Amino acid sequence: MRKYLLEDEWLIIEEGFNRENHLRSESLFSLGNGHMGMRANFEETYTGPSLRGTYLAGIYYPDKTRVGWWKNGYPEYFAKVLNAPNWIGMKFSFDGQELNIGHMKVTAFRRVLNMKEGILTREFTASWPDGKQIRVETERFLSMNRREIGAIRYDLTPLNFSGNLEAELFIDGDVKNEDANYGEKFWTPVNQSHEGDYGYLTSRTKKSGFEICMAMYSDCFPPENDEQANPELIIRQQYVSNHYRFTVKQGNRVRFTKIAAVTTSRDYSADQLASRACGILELAVIEGYDKLKKEQVECWQKKWESSDIEIKGDISAQQGIRFNIFHLNQTYTGYDPLLNIGPKGFTGEKYGGSTYWDTEAYCLPFYLSTTHKEVARNLLVYRYRHLGKAIENAKKLGFTDGAALYPMVTINGEECHNEWEITFEEIHRNGAIAYAIYNYMRHTGDDHYLAEYGLEVLIGISRFWSQRFTYSDPKQMFVMLGVTGPNEYENNVSNNWYTNYLASWTLEFTIECLDLVMEKYPDDWIRIQEITKFGMTTETNRWSTILNHVYLPEDPELGIFLQQEGYLDKEQIMAADLRPEERPVNQHWSWDRILRSCLIKQADVLQGLYFFEDHFPLNTIRRNFDFYEPRTVHESSLSPCVHAILASKLGYVDTAYQMYLRTSRLDLDDYNHEVHQGCHITSMAGTWLAIVEGFGGMRVIKDQLHFNPLLPVKWESLSFTILFRDQSLRITIDRYNISIKVQGDSEMDIFVRNNSYPLKPGVELRVQLTAL
């Protein structure tokens, strides 16, 4: 761990400037609003280590695949979310000396991310070699209310000198991605000009052909003059700026304000980008910075009303969960069904910003429970829109008859991951998409989604599983060969228990959904049958045969499910036996050594037991948890949350708490020594799950909410809000009671530790936990 941030319930605070921490802080203090986001780069010149990053949702570049040995079926490219033109840029110099804390003495440095309001602030005093000191105070935000608007306020105060100030506030289109496979730049200039007081820059991505426009307005009110200073407008290729020159006296503050609008060809035609950007900018400028800030605070207040989790008695745990919820809320807002959630969100370039199975397995429940159902529905519609590409992807690998294999990594439906053991073998991702449909339906009761979109997806996935299973004569059962499970420290294995179980469940669930749609939505069924050419009898008969004869490896003596065949042939070492200098093993061991070890990167069998816990008795879950948890090194960010949930269910409160801290503070405390690359956005949803499904014990069983709470010893109480079937419930748990109040107009039954209680609108239900 690398702890350097102060703990606070609502703030992320960095005090003192340590250049070695700056890349980490750029990730941790990132801002976003669903439409765009950026790392916490400094506005002014900084020549120290920095990963410049401004990212626009859905804008990508198909970077040519770079592999040592090409294999049939490999994707042609890796889709990368691009570092977009830099609109926050500012340059300042006093009497020819530039403000650049990369080589200045810095004192009284304080950087604060106010998660309650979505505002990033920074202040410091910097000294030049000649002893001149300047005080700097900055504030910026990306508007949640006007998603194409960002705003900055930047104050300068010369503390012990008077001098001539030159300031340049600019947009720079000459940017690059650090992860470019061949070092090329991904943007070409289209136009740079001005419309009245607004300078703007238009750029186009190479190959993918997206166009974006950034327009900016700035003002400055020198303290010696009540009138606004008039800037000189500078325009050159890929660059526009406002240039100011004036004298500033010692102790007098100079305030700069910069507002930018960002439009893309995803939302407007290319010939409208500049006029739209300038028009949107003009409306924001008319409102003014203070009004924009007020809107920001109000918008975040509404966000927190439905998504906040309050923990009393543990400030570290409280800060951790709010940090995770903050990033989830600012990464994906659900306004566009063509967008999804990248593992790093708007905080870095790693993973290309593309979509993984993380969305369905971890993120969907958060959005289901904290915002209106259309947001979560759009995540499912995203996959429906990519069904054609999934069928094409399966066809490339030799599958036929409408079988669909969804990509491991995508941004537009095409596979763009190029490691064979992942691209070809980590096929459990298909099952996660099917499970997400099931999860959505049981939470919302919206089975019409099946008739509109979901059933076509399930048919394509089930056709894939039907062809992917192989009948084994020696075993007289159906087996699954050559796969990689969630534990990516095992490749090309046979009969991964999780994959086999998930695949057979998908077949069974699809058959159930076929019956539902035929009975309840017969007109839709006729349309679906015509589209899919579905053979009801032949296909479902084969599926039934498979699901009744699937080989699921287990060890009867130990009473556990085997992660895969041969797992017990490995030397059984425990994670606790590793020396500290060997951790994480993926940064210290050879890949050969990792593959031969029994060490587990992330929950695998336990992932399946989490998904399907109601299929197994508690003792079975306990035996498997007790066996696999000590062998798990948690070197995937997605691992600790699953362990926390299962540990809570089993009553292992201390283990659950330690796993929760690890998942909630994974980035804040840099557990895996990689936060400089960006935050683990999708695993942050797992942190929410660890609290709500873990310590809150919330489940949806047969269309009804159940709670079986277990609080960590340190916590005085836990409170959270859940949206369920169009009703809002506020749940508060302490040592002795659970209180539930519904804000809605319908009566419902709630289960607490398997006992049913009626819940009436506006009336608080209070159940004594010690009495149960």
CSV table of C-alpha atoms in Angstrom, one decimal, residues 17 22 41-48 50 52 86 88-93 97-104 106 122 124 126 154 166 168 170 239:
chain,number,residue,atom,x,y,z
A,17,PHE,CA,3.5,18.3,-3.0
A,22,HIS,CA,1.7,13.2,-8.9
A,41,ASN,CA,-3.5,17.4,-14.8
A,42,PHE,CA,-2.4,20.8,-13.8
A,43,GLU,CA,-3.7,23.7,-15.8
A,44,GLU,CA,-0.4,25.5,-15.9
A,45,THR,CA,2.9,24.3,-17.3
A,46,TYR,CA,4.3,21.3,-15.5
A,47,THR,CA,7.5,19.6,-16.7
A,48,GLY,CA,7.5,16.8,-14.1
A,50,SER,CA,2.5,13.5,-16.0
A,52,ARG,CA,-2.0,14.1,-20.0
A,86,ASN,CA,-6.2,19.9,-24.1
A,88,ILE,CA,-7.6,23.4,-19.7
A,89,GLY,CA,-4.2,24.7,-20.7
A,90,MET,CA,-2.8,27.9,-19.2
A,91,LYS,CA,0.7,29.5,-19.2
A,92,PHE,CA,1.8,32.2,-16.8
A,93,SER,CA,5.0,34.1,-16.6
A,97,GLN,CA,9.8,33.6,-15.4
A,98,GLU,CA,7.3,30.9,-16.1
A,99,LEU,CA,5.1,29.4,-13.4
A,100,ASN,CA,6.1,25.7,-13.5
A,101,ILE,CA,6.2,23.8,-10.2
A,102,GLY,CA,8.2,21.1,-11.9
A,103,HIS,CA,11.3,23.1,-11.0
A,104,MET,CA,10.1,25.5,-8.3
A,106,VAL,CA,6.4,24.5,-3.5
A,122,ARG,CA,-5.9,23.2,-5.6
A,124,PHE,CA,-0.1,26.3,-3.2
A,126,ALA,CA,5.6,28.6,-5.4
A,154,TYR,CA,-7.7,30.3,-11.5
A,166,GLU,CA,1.8,37.4,-19.3
A,168,GLU,CA,-2.1,32.5,-22.2
A,170,PHE,CA,-5.4,27.9,-24.7
A,239,TYR,CA,-4.0,25.8,-31.3
